[in-house]
Short mmCIF file of C-alpha atoms in Angstrom, two decimals:
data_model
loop_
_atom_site.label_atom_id
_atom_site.label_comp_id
_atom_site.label_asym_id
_atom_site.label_seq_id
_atom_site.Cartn_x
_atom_site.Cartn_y
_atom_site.Cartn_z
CA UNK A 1 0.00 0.00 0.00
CA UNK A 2 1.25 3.56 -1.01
CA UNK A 3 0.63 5.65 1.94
CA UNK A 4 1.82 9.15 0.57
CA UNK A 5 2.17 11.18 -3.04
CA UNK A 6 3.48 14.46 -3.92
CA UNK A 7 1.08 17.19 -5.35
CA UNK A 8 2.09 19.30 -8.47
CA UNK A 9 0.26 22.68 -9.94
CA UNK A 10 0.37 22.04 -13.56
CA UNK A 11 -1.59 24.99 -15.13
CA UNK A 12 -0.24 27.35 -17.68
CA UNK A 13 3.22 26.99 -16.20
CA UNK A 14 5.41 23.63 -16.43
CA UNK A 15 4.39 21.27 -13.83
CA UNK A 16 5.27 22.28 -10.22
CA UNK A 17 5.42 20.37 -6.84
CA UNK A 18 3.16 21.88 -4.16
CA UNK A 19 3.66 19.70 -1.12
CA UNK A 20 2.66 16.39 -0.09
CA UNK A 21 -0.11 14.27 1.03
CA UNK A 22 0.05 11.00 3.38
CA UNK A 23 -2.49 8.99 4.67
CA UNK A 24 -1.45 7.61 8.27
CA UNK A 25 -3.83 5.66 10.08
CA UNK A 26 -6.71 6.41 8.52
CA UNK A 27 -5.97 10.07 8.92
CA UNK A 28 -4.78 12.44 6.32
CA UNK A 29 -1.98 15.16 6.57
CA UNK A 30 -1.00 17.82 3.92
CA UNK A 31 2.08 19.83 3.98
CA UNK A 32 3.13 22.76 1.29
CA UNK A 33 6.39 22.31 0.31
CA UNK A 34 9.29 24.95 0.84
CA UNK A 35 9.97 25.56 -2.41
CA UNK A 36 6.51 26.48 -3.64
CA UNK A 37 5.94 28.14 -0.23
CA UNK A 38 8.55 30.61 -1.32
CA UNK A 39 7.82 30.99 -4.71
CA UNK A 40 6.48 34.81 -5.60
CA UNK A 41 3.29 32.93 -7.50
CA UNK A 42 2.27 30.75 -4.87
CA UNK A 43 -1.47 30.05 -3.80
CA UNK A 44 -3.30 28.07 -1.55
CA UNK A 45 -4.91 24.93 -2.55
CA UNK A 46 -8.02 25.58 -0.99
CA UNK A 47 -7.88 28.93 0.65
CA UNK A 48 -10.46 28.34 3.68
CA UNK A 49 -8.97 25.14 4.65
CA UNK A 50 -5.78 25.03 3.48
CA UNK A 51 -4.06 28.56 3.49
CA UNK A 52 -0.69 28.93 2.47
CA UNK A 53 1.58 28.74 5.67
CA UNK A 54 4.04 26.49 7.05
CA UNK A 55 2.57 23.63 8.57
CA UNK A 56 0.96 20.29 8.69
CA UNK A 57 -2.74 19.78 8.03
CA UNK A 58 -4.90 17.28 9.57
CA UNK A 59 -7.86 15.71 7.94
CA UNK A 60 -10.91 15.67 9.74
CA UNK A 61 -12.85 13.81 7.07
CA UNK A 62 -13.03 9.96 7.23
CA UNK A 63 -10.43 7.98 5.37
CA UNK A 64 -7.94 10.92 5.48
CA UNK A 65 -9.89 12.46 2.37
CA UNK A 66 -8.22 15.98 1.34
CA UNK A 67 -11.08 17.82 0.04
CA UNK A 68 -9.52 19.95 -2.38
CA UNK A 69 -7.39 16.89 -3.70
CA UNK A 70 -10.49 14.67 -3.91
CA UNK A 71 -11.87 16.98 -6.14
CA UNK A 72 -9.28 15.32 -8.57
CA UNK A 73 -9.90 12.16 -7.84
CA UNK A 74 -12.47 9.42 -8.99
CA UNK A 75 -15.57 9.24 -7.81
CA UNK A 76 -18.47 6.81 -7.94
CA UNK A 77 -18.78 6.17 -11.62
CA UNK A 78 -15.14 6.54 -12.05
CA UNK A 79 -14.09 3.76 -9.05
CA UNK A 80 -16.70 1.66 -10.21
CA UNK A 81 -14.89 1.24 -13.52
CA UNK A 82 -11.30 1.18 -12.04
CA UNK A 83 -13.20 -2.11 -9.93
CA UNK A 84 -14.36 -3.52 -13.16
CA UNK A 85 -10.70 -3.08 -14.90
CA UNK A 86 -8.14 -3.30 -12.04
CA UNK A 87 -7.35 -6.98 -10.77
CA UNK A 88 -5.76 -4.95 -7.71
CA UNK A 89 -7.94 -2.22 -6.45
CA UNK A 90 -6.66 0.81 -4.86
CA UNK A 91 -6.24 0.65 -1.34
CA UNK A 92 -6.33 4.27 -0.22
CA UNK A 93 -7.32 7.71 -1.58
CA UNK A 94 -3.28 8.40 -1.87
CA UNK A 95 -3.35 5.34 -4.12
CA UNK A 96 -6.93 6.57 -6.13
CA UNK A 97 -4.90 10.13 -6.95
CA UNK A 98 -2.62 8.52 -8.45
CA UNK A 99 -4.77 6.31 -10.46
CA UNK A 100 -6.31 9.33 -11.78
CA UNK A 101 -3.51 11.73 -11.33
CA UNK A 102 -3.68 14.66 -14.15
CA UNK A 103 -7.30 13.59 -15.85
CA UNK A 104 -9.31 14.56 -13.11
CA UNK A 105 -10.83 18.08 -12.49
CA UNK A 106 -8.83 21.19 -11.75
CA UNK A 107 -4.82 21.41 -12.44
CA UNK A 108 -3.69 19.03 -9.95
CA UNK A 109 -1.48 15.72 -10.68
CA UNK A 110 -0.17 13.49 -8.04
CA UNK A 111 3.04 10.85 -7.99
CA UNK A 112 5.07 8.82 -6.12
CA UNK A 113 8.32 10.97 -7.24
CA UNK A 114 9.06 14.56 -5.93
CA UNK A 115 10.73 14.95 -9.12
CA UNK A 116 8.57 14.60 -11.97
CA UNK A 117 4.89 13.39 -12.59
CA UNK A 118 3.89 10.82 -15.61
CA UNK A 119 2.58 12.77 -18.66
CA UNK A 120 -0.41 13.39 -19.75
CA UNK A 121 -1.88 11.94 -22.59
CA UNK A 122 -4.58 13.16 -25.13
CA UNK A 123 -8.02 12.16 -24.22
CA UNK A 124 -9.98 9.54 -27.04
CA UNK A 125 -11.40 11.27 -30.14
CA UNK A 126 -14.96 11.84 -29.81
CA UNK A 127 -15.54 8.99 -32.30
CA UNK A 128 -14.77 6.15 -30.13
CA UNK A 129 -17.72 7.24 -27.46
CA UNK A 130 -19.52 4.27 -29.93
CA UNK A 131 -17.01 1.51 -27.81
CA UNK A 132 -17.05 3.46 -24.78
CA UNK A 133 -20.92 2.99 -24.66
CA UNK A 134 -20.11 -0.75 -24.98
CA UNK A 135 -18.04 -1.01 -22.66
CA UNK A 136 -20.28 1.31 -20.06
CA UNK A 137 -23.22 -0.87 -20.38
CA UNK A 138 -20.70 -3.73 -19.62
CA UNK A 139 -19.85 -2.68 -16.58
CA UNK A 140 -23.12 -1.43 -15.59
CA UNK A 141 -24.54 -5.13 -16.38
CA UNK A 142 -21.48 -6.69 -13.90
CA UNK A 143 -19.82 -8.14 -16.66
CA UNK A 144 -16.30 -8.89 -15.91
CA UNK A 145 -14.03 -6.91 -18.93
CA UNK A 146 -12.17 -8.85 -21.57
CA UNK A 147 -9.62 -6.59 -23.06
CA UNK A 148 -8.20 -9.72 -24.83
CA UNK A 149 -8.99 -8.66 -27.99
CA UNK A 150 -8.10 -4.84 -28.06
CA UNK A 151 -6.13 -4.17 -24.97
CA UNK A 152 -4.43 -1.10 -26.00
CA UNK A 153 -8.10 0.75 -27.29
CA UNK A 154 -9.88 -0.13 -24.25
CA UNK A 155 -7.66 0.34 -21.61
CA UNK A 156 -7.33 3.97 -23.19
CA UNK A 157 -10.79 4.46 -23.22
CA UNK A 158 -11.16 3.11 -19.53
CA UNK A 159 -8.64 5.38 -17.89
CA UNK A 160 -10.39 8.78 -19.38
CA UNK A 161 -13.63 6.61 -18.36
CA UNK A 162 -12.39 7.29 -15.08
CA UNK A 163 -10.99 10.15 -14.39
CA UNK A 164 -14.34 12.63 -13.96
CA UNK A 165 -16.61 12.85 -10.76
CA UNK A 166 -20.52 12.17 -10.64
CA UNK A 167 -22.62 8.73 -10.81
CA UNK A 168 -23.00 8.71 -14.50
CA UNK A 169 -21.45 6.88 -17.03
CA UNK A 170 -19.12 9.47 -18.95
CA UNK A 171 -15.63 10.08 -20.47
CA UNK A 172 -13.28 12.83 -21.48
CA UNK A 173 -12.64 13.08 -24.97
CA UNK A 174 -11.27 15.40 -27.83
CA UNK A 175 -13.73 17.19 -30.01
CA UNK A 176 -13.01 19.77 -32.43
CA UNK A 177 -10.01 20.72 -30.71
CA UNK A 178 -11.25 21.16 -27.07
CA UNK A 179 -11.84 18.75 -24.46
CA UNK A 180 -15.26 17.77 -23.62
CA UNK A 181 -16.89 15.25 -20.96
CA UNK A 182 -19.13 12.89 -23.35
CA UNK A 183 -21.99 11.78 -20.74
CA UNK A 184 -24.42 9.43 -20.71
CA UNK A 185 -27.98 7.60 -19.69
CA UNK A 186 -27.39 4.77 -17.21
CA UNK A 187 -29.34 1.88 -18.03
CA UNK A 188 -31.63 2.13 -15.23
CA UNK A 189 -32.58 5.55 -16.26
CA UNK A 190 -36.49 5.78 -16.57
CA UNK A 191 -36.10 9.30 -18.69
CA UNK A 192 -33.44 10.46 -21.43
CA UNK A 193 -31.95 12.27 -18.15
CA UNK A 194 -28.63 13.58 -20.88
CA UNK A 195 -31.44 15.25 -23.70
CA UNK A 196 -33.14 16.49 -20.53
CA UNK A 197 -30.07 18.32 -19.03
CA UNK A 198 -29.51 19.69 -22.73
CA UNK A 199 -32.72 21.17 -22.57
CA UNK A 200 -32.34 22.63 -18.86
CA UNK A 201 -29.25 24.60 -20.35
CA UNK A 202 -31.41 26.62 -22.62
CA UNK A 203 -33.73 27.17 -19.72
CA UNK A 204 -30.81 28.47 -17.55
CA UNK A 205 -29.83 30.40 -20.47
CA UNK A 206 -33.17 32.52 -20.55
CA UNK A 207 -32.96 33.24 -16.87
CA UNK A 208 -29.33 35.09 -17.03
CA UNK A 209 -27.61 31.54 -15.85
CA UNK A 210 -24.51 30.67 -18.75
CA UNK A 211 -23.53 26.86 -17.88
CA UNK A 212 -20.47 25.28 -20.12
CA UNK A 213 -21.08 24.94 -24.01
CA UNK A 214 -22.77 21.44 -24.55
CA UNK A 215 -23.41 19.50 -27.98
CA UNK A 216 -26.16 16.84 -27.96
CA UNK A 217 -25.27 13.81 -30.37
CA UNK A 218 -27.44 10.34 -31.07
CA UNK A 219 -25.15 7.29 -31.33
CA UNK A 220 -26.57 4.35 -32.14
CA UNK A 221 -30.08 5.25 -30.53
CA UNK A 222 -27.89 6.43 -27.46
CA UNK A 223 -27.92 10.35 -26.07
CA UNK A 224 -25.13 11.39 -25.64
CA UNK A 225 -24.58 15.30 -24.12
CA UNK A 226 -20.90 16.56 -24.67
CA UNK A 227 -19.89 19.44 -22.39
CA UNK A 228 -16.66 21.80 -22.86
CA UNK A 229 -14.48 21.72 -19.76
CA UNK A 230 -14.53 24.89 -18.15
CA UNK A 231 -11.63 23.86 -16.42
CA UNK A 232 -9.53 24.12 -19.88
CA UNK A 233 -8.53 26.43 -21.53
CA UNK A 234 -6.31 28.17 -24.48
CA UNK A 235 -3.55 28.33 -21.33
CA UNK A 236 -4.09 25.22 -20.13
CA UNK A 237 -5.44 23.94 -16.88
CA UNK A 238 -7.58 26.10 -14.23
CA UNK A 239 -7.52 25.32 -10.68
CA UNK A 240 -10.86 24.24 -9.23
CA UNK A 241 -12.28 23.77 -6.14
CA UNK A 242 -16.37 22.19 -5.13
CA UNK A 243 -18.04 23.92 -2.41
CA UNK A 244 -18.24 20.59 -1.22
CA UNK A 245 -14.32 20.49 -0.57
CA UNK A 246 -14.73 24.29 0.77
CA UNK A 247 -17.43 23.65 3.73
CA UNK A 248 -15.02 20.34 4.58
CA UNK A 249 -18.18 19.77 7.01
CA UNK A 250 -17.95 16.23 8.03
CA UNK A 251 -20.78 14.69 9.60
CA UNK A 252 -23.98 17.28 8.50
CA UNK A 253 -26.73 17.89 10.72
CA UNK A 254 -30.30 18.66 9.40
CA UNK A 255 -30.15 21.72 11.50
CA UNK A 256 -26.71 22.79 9.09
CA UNK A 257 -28.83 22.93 6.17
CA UNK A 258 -30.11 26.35 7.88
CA UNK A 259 -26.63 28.20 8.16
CA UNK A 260 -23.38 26.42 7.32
CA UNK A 261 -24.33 23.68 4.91
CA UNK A 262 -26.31 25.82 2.77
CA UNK A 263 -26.76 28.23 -0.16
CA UNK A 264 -26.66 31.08 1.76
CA UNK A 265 -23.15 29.58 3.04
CA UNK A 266 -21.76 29.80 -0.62
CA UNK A 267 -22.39 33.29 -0.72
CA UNK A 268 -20.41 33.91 2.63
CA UNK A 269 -17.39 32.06 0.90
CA UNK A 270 -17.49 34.36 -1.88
CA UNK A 271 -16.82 37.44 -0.19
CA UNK A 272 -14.07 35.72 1.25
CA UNK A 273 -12.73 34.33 -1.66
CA UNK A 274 -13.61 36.84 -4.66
CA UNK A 275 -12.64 40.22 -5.58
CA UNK A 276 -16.58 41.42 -6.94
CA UNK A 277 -19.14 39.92 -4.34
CA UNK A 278 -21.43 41.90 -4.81
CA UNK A 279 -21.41 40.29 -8.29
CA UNK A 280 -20.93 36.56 -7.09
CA UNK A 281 -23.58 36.37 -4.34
CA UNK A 282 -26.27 37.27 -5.98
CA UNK A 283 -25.14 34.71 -9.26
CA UNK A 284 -25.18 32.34 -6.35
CA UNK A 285 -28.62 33.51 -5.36
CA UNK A 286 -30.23 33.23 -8.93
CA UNK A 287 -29.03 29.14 -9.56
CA UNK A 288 -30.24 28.80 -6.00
CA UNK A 289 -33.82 30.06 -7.33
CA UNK A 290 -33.51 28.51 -10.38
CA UNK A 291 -32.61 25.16 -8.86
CA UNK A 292 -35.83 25.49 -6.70
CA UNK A 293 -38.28 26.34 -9.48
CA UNK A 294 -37.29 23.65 -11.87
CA UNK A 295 -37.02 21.26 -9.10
CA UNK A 296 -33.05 20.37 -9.22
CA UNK A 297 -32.64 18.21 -5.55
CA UNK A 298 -29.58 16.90 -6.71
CA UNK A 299 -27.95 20.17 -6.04
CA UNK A 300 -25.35 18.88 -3.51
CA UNK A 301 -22.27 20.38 -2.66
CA UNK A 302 -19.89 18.84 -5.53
CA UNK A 303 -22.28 20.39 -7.97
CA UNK A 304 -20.83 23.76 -7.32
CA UNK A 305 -17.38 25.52 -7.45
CA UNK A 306 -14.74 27.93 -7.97
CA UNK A 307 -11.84 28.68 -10.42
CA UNK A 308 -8.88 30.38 -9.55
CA UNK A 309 -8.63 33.24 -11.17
CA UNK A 310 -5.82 33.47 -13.38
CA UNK A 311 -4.90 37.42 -12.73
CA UNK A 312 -4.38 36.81 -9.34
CA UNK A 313 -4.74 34.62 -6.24
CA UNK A 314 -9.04 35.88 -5.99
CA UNK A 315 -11.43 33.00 -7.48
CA UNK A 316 -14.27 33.49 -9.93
CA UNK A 317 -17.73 31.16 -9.47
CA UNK A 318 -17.37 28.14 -12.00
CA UNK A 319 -19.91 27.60 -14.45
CA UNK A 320 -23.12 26.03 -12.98
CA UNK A 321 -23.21 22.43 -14.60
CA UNK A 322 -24.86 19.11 -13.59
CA UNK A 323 -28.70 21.28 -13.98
CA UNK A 324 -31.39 19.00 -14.30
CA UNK A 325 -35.25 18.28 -12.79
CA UNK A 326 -35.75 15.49 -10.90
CA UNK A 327 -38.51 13.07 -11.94
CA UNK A 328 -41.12 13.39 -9.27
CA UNK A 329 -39.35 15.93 -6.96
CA UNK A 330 -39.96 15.73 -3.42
CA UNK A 331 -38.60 19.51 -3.32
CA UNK A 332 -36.05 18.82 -0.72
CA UNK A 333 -32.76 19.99 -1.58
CA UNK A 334 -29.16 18.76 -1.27
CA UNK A 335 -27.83 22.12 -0.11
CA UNK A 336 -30.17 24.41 2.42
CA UNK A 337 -32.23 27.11 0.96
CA UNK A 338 -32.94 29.66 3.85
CA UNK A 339 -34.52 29.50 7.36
CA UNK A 340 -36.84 26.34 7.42
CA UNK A 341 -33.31 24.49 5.48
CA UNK A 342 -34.00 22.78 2.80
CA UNK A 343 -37.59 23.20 2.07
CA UNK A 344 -38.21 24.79 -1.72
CA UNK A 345 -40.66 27.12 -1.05
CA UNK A 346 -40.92 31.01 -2.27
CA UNK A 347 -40.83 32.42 2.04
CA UNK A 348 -37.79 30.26 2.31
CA UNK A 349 -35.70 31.29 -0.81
CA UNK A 350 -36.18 34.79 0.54
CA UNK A 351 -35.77 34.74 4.64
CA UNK A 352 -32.06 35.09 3.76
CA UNK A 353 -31.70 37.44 1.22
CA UNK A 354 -28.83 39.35 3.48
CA UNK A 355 -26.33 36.73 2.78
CA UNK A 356 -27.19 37.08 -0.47
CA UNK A 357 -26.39 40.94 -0.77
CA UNK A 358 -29.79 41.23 -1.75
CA UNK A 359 -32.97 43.47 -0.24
CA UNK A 360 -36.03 41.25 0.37
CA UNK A 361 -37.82 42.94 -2.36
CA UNK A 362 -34.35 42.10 -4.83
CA UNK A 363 -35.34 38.62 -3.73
CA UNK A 364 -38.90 38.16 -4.25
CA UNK A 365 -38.25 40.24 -7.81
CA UNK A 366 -35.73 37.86 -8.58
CA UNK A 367 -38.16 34.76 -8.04
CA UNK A 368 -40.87 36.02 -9.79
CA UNK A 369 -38.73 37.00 -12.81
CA UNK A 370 -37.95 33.45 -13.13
CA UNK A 371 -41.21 32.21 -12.64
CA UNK A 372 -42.50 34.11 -15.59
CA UNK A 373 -39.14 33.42 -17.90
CA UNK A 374 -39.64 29.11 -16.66
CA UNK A 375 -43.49 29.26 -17.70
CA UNK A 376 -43.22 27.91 -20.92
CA UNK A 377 -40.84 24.70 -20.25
CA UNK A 378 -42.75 22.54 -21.54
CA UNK A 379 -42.46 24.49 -24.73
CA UNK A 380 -38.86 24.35 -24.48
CA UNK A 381 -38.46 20.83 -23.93
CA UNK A 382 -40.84 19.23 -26.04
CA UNK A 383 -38.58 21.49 -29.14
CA UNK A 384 -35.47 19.74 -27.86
CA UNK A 385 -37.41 16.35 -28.67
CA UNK A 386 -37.97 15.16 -24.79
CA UNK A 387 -40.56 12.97 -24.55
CA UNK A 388 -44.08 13.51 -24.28
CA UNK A 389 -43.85 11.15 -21.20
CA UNK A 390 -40.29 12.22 -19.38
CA UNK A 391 -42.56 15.73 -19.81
CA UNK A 392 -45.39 14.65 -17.87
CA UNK A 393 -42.99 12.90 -15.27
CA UNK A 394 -40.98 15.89 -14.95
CA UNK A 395 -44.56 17.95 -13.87
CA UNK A 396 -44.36 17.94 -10.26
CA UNK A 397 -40.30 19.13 -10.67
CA UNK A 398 -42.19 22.33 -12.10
CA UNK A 399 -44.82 22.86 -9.18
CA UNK A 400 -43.25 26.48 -7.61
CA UNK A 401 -43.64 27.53 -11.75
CA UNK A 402 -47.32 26.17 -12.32
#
């Protein structure tokens, strides 16, 4: 078992070792290293948690997670196919970075060497998503692989399989020069969940929201929804970081989900973390609303982040991604929405508006704005070719709209 890894930065510069991680009875310890400690273009990983001083961080999360380094990692859909290709699993999170070290989200790569870090290699071309859709549905099924017969193509395939966070099937690819996250329907899916999302963007879209660029494709009777990495770009690699990794809150309460675990807590971390505020919170405030209204409960804490701006060491909101009704919504959120937690409701969107940098009356003009922008959804989805049914199951997502 590996029981520690060095951390690089490898964004627009060539890559750089940041400090080191070890895992040590179950409990996780971080150190910066000197030399990037004294560097003049130094930041901290994760500025609430992990500021940039000389010392060693403990863990309080269970298995000696790192939140802002788990953000790179693997995560349910990706460790279920490193299970379904690995003989030998990985026996740590030290030992998943480095399965996924420098494909994951963000700018962070992790190895065994202080010197150097294995490079990186171009993601598939978006014309092999046909096999990867094989192999998916594989896996899914509990198939046991056989990469007998083309070793080389699928083990490729597998790894940038991997590397991305979230439940659904998916893999990074190359596509007209860019890379993209190719995601699809699980098999168990009752609704064409990926043309669904696809149609949620243009409804974001017409209430001020701008998530990534997406591309919906059909291959071989499959949806498949492409989305641009935000965390890419013409300089390379952006440093990211989930609110989820941010609040680093451990065991959560109900009672959290009315002050630290919350929306409202998001907009506290922006004035700590970003130069315009006044700008940020009430962004934060709108996909909150919007979230509400279209019935979004899968709006937990790794659905939302920050890039590092690349001026200076401030961070900008990322683009709002993963957007998407759930089939008969119970209207209990992931994240809390105001005083009475995690209720959707219009009186508890708006009995925080203060955190928000909002008036009350900013609030409630905000909400019903929306309302009147979200009326015609139906409209909008049944041009993007949803279902007549996944429509009619998606009805009681759209109650706080009706």
């Amino acid at each position: 078992m590996i029981s520690s890894c060095y951390v690089f930065v490898v964004d627009e510069y060539e890559p750089r070792i940041c400090g080191k991680y070890t895992i040590q009875d179950g409990v996780g310890y971080f150190v910066y290293g000197q030399s990037w400690l004294s560097r003049k273009d130094a930041y901290p990983l994760d500025p609430i948690n992990y500021p940039l001083i000389d010392t060693t961080f403990q863990s309080p999360a269970q298995h000696g997670i790192i939140g802002v380094l788990s953000d790179s990692a693997p995560d349910s859909w990706g460790r279920l196919v490193q299970v379904a290709y690995h003989q030998q699993q990985p026996a740590n999170e030290v030992e998943w970075l480095l399965v996924g070290s420098g494909r994951g989200a963000g700018c962070l790569a992790f190895s065994s060497s202080r010197n150097k870090i294995k490079p990186f290699g171009t993601p598939p071309d978006f014309s092999e998503v046909a096999t990867f859709i094989q192999i998916a549905d594989t896996i899914e099924a509990g198939i046991p692989l056989d990469l007998s017969n083309h070793p080389e193509e699928w083990a490729r395939l597998l790894e940038y399989g991997s590397s991305m966070g979230g439940a659904k099937p998916k893999i990074v690819v190359s596509h007209e020069g860019k890379e993209w996250i190719a995601k699809l329907n699980r098999k168990t899916d009752t609704i064409d969940v990926v043309k669904i999302e696809f149609a949620t963007r243009q409804l974001a879209v017409s209430v001020g929201i701008t998530p990534p660029a997406m591309q919906l494709h059909d291959i071989n009777g499959h949806s498949v929804l492409l989305i641009e990495r935000f965390d890419r770009d013409a300089l390379g690699r952006r440093h990211y970081i989930s609110v989820h990794s941010l609040l680093n809150a451990g065991r959560i309460r109900e009672d959290h989900s009315k002050t630290t675990y919350s929306y409202g807590q998001v907009a506290d971390l922006s004035r700590r973390m970003c130069a315009d505020p006044r700008q940020i919170a009430p962004e934060i405030y709108r996909r909150m609303v919007f979230n509400a209204l279209i019935g979004n409960t899968d709006d937990h804490a790794r659905n939302h982040g920050f890039l590092k701006n690349r001026e200076n060491n401030d961070y900008l909101l990322a683009p709002t991604f993963d957007i998407s009704p759930q089939p008969h919504s119970s209207h209990v959120h992931s994240l809390g929405l105001g005083d009475e937690g995690r209720i959707a409701k219009h009186a508890n969107l708006i009995s925080q508006a203060k955190r928000f940098l909002l008036t009350k009356e900013q609030a409630i003009a905000e909400i019903d704005r929306q309302i009147i922008l979200l009326a015609n959804w139906r409209a909008v989805y049944a041009q993007h070719n949803v279902r007549e049914l996944d429509i009619r199951m998606l009805e009681q997502s759209f109650l706080l709209v009706e």
